Short mmCIF file of N, CA, C and O in Angstrom, two decimals:
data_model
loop_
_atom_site.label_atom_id
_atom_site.label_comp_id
_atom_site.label_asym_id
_atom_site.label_seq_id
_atom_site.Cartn_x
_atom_site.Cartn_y
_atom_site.Cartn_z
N UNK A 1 -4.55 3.85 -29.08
CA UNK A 1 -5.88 3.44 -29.42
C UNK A 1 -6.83 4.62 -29.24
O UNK A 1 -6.64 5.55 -28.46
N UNK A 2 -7.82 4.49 -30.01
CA UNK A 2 -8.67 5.59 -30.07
C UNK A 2 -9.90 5.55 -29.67
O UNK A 2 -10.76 5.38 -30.54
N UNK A 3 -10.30 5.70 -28.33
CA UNK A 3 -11.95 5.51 -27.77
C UNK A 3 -12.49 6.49 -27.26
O UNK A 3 -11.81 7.34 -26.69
N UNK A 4 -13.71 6.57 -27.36
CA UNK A 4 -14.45 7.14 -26.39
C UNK A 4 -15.15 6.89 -25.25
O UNK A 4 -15.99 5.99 -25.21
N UNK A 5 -14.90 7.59 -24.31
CA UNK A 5 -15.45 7.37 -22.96
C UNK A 5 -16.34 8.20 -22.26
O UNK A 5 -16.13 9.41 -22.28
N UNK A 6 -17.47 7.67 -21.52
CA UNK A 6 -18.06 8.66 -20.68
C UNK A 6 -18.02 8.16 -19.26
O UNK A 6 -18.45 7.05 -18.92
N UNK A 7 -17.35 9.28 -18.24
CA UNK A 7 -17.11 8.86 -17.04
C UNK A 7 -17.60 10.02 -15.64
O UNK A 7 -17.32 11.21 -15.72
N UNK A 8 -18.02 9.69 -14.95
CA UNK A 8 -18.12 10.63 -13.82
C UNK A 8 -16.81 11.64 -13.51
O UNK A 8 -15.61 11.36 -13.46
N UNK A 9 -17.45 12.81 -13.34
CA UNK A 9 -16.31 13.78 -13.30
C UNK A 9 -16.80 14.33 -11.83
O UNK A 9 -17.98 14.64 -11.74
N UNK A 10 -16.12 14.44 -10.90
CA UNK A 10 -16.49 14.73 -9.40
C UNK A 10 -16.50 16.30 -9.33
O UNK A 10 -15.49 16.78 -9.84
N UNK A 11 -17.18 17.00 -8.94
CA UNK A 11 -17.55 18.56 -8.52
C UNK A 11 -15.84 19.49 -7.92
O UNK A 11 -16.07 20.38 -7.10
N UNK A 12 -15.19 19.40 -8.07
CA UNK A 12 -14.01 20.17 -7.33
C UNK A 12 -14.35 21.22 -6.35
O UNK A 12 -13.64 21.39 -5.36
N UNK A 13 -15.48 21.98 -6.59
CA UNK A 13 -15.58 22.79 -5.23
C UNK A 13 -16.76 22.38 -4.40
O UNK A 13 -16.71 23.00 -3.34
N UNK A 14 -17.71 21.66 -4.45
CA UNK A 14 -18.34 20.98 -3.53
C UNK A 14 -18.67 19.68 -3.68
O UNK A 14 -19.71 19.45 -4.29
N UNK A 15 -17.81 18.45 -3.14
CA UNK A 15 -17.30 17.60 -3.26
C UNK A 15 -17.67 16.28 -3.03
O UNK A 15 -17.16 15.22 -3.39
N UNK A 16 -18.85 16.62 -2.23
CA UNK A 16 -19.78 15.67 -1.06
C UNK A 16 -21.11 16.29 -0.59
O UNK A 16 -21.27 17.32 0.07
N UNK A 17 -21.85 15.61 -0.98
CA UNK A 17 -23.18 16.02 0.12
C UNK A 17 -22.80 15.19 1.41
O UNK A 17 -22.27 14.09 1.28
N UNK A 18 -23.14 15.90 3.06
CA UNK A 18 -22.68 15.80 4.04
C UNK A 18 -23.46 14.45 4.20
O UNK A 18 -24.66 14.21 4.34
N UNK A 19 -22.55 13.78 4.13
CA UNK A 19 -23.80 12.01 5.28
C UNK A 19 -23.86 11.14 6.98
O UNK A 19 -22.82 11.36 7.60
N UNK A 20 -24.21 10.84 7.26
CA UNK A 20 -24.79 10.03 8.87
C UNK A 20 -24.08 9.09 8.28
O UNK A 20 -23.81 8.86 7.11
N UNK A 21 -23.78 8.48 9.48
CA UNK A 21 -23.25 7.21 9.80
C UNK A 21 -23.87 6.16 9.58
O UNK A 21 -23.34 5.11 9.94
N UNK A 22 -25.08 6.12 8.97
CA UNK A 22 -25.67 4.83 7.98
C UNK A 22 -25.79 5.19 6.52
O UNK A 22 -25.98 4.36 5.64
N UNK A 23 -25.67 6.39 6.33
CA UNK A 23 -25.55 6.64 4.76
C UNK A 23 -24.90 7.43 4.44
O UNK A 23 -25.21 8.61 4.62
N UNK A 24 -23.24 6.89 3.58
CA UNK A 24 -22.53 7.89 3.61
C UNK A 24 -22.67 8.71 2.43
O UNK A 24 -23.52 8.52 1.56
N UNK A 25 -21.27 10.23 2.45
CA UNK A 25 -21.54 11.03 1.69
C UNK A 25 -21.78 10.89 0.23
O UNK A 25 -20.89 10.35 -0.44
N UNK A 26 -22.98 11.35 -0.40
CA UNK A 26 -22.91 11.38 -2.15
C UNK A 26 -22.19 12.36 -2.93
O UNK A 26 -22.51 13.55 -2.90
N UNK A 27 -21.31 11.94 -3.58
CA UNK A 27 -20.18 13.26 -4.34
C UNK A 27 -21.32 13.39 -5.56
O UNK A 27 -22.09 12.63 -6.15
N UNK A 28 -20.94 14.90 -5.56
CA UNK A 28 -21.71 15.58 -6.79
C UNK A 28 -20.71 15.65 -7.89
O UNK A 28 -19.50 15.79 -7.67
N UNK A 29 -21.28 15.54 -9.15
CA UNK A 29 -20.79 16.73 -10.30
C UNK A 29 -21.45 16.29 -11.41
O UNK A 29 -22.62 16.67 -11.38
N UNK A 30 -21.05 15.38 -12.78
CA UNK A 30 -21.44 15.37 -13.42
C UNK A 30 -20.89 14.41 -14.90
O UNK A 30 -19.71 14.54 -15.23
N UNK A 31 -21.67 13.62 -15.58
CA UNK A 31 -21.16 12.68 -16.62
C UNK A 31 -20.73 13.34 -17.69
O UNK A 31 -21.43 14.22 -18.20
N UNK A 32 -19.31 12.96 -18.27
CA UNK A 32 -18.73 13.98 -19.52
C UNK A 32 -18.23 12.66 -20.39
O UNK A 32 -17.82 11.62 -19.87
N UNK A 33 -18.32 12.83 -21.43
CA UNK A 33 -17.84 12.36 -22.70
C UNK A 33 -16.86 12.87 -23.75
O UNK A 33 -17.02 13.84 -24.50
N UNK A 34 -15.75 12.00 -23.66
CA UNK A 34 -14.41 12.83 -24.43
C UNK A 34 -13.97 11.51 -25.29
O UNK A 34 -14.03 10.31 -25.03
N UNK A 35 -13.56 12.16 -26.30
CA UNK A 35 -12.82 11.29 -27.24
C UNK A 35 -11.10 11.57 -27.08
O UNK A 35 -10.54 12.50 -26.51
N UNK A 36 -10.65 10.67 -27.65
CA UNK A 36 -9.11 10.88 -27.64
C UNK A 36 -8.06 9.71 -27.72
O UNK A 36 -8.66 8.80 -28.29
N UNK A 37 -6.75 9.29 -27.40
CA UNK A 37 -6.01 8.86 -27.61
C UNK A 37 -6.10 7.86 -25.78
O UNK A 37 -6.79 8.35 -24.88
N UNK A 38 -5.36 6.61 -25.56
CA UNK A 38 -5.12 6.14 -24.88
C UNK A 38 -3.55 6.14 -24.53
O UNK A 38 -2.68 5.60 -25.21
N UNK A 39 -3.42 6.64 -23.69
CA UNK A 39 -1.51 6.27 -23.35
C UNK A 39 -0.93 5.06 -22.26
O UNK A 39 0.09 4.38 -22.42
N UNK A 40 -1.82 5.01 -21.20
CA UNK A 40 -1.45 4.08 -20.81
C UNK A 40 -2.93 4.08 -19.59
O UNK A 40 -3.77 4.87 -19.14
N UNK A 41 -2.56 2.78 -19.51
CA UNK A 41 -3.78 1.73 -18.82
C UNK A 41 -2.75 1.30 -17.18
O UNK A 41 -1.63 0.78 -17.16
N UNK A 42 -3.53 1.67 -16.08
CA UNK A 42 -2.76 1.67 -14.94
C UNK A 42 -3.30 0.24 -13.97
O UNK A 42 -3.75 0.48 -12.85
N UNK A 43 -3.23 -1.15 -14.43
CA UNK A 43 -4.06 -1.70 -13.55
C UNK A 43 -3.92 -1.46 -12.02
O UNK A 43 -4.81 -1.91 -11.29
N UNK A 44 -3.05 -0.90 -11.57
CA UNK A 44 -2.57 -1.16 -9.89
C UNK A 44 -3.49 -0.29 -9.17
O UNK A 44 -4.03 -0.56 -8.10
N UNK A 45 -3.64 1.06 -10.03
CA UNK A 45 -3.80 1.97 -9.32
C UNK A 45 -5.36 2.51 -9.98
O UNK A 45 -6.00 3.48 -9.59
N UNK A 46 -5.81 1.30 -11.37
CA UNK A 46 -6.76 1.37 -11.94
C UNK A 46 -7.44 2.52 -12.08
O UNK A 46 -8.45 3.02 -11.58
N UNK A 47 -6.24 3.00 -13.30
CA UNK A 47 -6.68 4.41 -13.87
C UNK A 47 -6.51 4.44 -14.62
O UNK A 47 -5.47 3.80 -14.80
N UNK A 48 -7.19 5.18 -16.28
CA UNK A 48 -7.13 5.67 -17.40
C UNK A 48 -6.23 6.46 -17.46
O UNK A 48 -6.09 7.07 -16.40
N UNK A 49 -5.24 6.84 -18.60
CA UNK A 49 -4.46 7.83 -18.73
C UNK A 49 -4.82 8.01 -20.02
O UNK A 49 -4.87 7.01 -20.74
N UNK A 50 -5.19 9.55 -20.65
CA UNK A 50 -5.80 9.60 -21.82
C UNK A 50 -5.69 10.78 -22.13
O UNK A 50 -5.62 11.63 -21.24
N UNK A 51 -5.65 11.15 -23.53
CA UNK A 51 -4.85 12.25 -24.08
C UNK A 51 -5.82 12.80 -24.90
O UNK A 51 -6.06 12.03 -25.83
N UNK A 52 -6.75 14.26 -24.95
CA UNK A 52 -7.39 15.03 -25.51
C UNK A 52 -6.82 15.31 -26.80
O UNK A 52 -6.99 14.77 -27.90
N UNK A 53 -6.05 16.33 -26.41
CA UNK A 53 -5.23 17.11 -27.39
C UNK A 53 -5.58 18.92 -27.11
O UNK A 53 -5.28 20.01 -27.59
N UNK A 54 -6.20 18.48 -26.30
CA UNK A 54 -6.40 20.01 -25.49
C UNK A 54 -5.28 20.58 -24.83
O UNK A 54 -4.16 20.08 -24.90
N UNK A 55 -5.46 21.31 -24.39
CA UNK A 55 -4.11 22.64 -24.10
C UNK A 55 -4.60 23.49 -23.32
O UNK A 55 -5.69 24.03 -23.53
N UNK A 56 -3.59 23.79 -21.97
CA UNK A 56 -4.16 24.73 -20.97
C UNK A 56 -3.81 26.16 -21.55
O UNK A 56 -3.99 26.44 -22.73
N UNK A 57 -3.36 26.94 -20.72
CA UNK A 57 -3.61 28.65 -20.76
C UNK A 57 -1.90 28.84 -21.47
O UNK A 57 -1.49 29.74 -22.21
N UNK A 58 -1.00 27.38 -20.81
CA UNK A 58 -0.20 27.91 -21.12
C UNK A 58 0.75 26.98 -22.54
O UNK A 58 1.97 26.92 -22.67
N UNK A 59 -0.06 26.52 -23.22
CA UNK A 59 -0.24 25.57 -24.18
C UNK A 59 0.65 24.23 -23.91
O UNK A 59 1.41 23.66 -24.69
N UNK A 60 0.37 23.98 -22.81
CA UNK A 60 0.91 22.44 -22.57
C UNK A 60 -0.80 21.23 -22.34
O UNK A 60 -1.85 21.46 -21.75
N UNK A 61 -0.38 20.14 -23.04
CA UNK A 61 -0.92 19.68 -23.17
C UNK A 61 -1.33 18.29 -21.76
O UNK A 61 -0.93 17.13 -21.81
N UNK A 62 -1.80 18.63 -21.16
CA UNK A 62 -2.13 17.65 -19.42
C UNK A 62 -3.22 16.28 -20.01
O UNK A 62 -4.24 16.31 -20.70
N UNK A 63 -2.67 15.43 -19.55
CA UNK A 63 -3.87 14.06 -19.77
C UNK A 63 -4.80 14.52 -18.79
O UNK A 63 -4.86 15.57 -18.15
N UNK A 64 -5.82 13.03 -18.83
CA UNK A 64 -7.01 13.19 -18.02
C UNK A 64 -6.61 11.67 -17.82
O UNK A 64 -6.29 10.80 -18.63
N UNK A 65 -6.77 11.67 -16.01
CA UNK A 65 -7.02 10.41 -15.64
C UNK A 65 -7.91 9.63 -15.28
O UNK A 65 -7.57 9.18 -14.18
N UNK A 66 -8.60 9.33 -15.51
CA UNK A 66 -10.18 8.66 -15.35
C UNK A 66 -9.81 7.13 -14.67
O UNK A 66 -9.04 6.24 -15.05
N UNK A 67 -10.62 7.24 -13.61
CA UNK A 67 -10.54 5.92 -12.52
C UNK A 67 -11.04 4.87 -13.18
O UNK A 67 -11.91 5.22 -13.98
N UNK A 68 -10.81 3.57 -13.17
CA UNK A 68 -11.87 2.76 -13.83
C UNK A 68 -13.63 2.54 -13.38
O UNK A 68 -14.75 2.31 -13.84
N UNK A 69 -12.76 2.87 -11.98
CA UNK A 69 -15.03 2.79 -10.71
C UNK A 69 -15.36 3.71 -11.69
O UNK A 69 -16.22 3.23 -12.43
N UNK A 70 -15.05 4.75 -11.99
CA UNK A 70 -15.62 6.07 -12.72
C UNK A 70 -16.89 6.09 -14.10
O UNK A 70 -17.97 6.62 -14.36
N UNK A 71 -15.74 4.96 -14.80
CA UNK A 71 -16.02 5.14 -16.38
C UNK A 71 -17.61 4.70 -16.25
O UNK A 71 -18.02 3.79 -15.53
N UNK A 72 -18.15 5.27 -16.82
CA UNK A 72 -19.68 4.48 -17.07
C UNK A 72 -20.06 3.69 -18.85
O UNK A 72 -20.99 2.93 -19.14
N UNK A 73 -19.00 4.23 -19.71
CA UNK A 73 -19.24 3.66 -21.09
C UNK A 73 -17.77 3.68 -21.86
O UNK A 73 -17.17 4.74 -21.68
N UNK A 74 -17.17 2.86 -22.56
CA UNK A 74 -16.19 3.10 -22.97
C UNK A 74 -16.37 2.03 -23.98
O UNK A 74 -16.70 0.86 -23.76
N UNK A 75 -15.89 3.02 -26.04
CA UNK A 75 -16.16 2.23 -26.77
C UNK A 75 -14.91 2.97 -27.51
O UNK A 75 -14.31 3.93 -27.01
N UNK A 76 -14.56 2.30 -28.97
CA UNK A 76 -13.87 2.14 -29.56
C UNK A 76 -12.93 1.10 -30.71
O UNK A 76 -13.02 -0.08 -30.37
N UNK A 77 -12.48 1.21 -31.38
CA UNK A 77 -11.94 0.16 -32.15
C UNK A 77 -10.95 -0.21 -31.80
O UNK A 77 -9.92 0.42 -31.59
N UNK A 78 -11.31 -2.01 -31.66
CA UNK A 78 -10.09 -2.61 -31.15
C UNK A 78 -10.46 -3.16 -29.86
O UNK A 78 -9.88 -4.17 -29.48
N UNK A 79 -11.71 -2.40 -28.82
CA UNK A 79 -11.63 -3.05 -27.90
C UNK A 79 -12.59 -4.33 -27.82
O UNK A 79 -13.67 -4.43 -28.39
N UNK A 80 -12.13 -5.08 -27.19
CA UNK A 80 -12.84 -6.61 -26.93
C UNK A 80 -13.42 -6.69 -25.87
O UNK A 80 -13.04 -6.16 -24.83
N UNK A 81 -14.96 -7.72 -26.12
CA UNK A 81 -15.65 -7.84 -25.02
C UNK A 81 -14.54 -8.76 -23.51
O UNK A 81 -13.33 -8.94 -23.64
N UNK A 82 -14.91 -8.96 -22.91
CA UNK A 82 -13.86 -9.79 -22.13
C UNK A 82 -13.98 -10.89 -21.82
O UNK A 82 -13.09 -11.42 -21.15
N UNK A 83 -14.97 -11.50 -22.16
CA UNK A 83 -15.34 -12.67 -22.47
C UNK A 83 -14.68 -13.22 -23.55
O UNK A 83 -14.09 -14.30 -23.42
N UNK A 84 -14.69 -12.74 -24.39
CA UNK A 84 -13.77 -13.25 -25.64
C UNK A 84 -12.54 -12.94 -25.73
O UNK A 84 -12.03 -13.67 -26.58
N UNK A 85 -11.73 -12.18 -25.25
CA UNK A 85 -10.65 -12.18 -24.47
C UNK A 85 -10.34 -13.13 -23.66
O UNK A 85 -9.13 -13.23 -23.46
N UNK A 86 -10.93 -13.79 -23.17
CA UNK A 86 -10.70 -14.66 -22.01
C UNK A 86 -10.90 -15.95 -22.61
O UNK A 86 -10.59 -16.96 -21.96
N UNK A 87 -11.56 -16.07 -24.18
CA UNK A 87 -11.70 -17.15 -24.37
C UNK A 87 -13.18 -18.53 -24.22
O UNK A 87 -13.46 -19.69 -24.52
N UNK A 88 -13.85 -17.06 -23.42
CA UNK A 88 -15.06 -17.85 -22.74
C UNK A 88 -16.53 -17.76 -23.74
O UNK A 88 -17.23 -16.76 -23.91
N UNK A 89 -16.76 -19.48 -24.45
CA UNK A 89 -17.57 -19.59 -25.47
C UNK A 89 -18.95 -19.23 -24.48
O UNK A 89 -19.19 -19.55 -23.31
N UNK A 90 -19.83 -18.32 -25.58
CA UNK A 90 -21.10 -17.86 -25.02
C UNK A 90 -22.02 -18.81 -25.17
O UNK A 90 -21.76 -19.50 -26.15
N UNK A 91 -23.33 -19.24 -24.43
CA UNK A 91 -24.12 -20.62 -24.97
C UNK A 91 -25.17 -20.20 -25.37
O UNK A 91 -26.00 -20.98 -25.85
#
């Protein structure tokens, strides 16, 4: 299936702003938007597995796993609201 998603991408080298014990740490980085292929849907471990078509240095091609907490928008053809999936008439 073919969607696009935009999801929080976490900072890799500074990872956390430091927090107190009533407010914990805020992770930095930043919202990205990629199109691409879906390979598999992980409910257990509720993760995206999703295929660019990009290529590292050494032309192998690595998915991107995107958490579901993560995603902030995800559209495409084919996907269903879940309500109607579920069957549940709107009033």
């Amino acid at each position: 299936m073919e969607v696009t998603v935009c999801f929080f991408e976490a900072d890799d080298v500074e990872p956390a702003i430091f927090g107190t014990p009533s407010k914990p740490a805020t992770p930095l980085g930043r919202y990205r938007t990629i199109a691409g292929t879906v390979e598999r849907i992980d409910p257990i471990y509720r993760e995206l597995q999703f295929s660019t078509g990009d290529k590292n240095a050494l032309g192998k091609e690595l998915p991107v796993i995107i958490r579901f907490d993560d995603i902030l928008d995800l559209s495409g053809d084919g996907i269903v609201d879940i309500d109607e999936y579920l069957g549940i008439e709107k009033d």
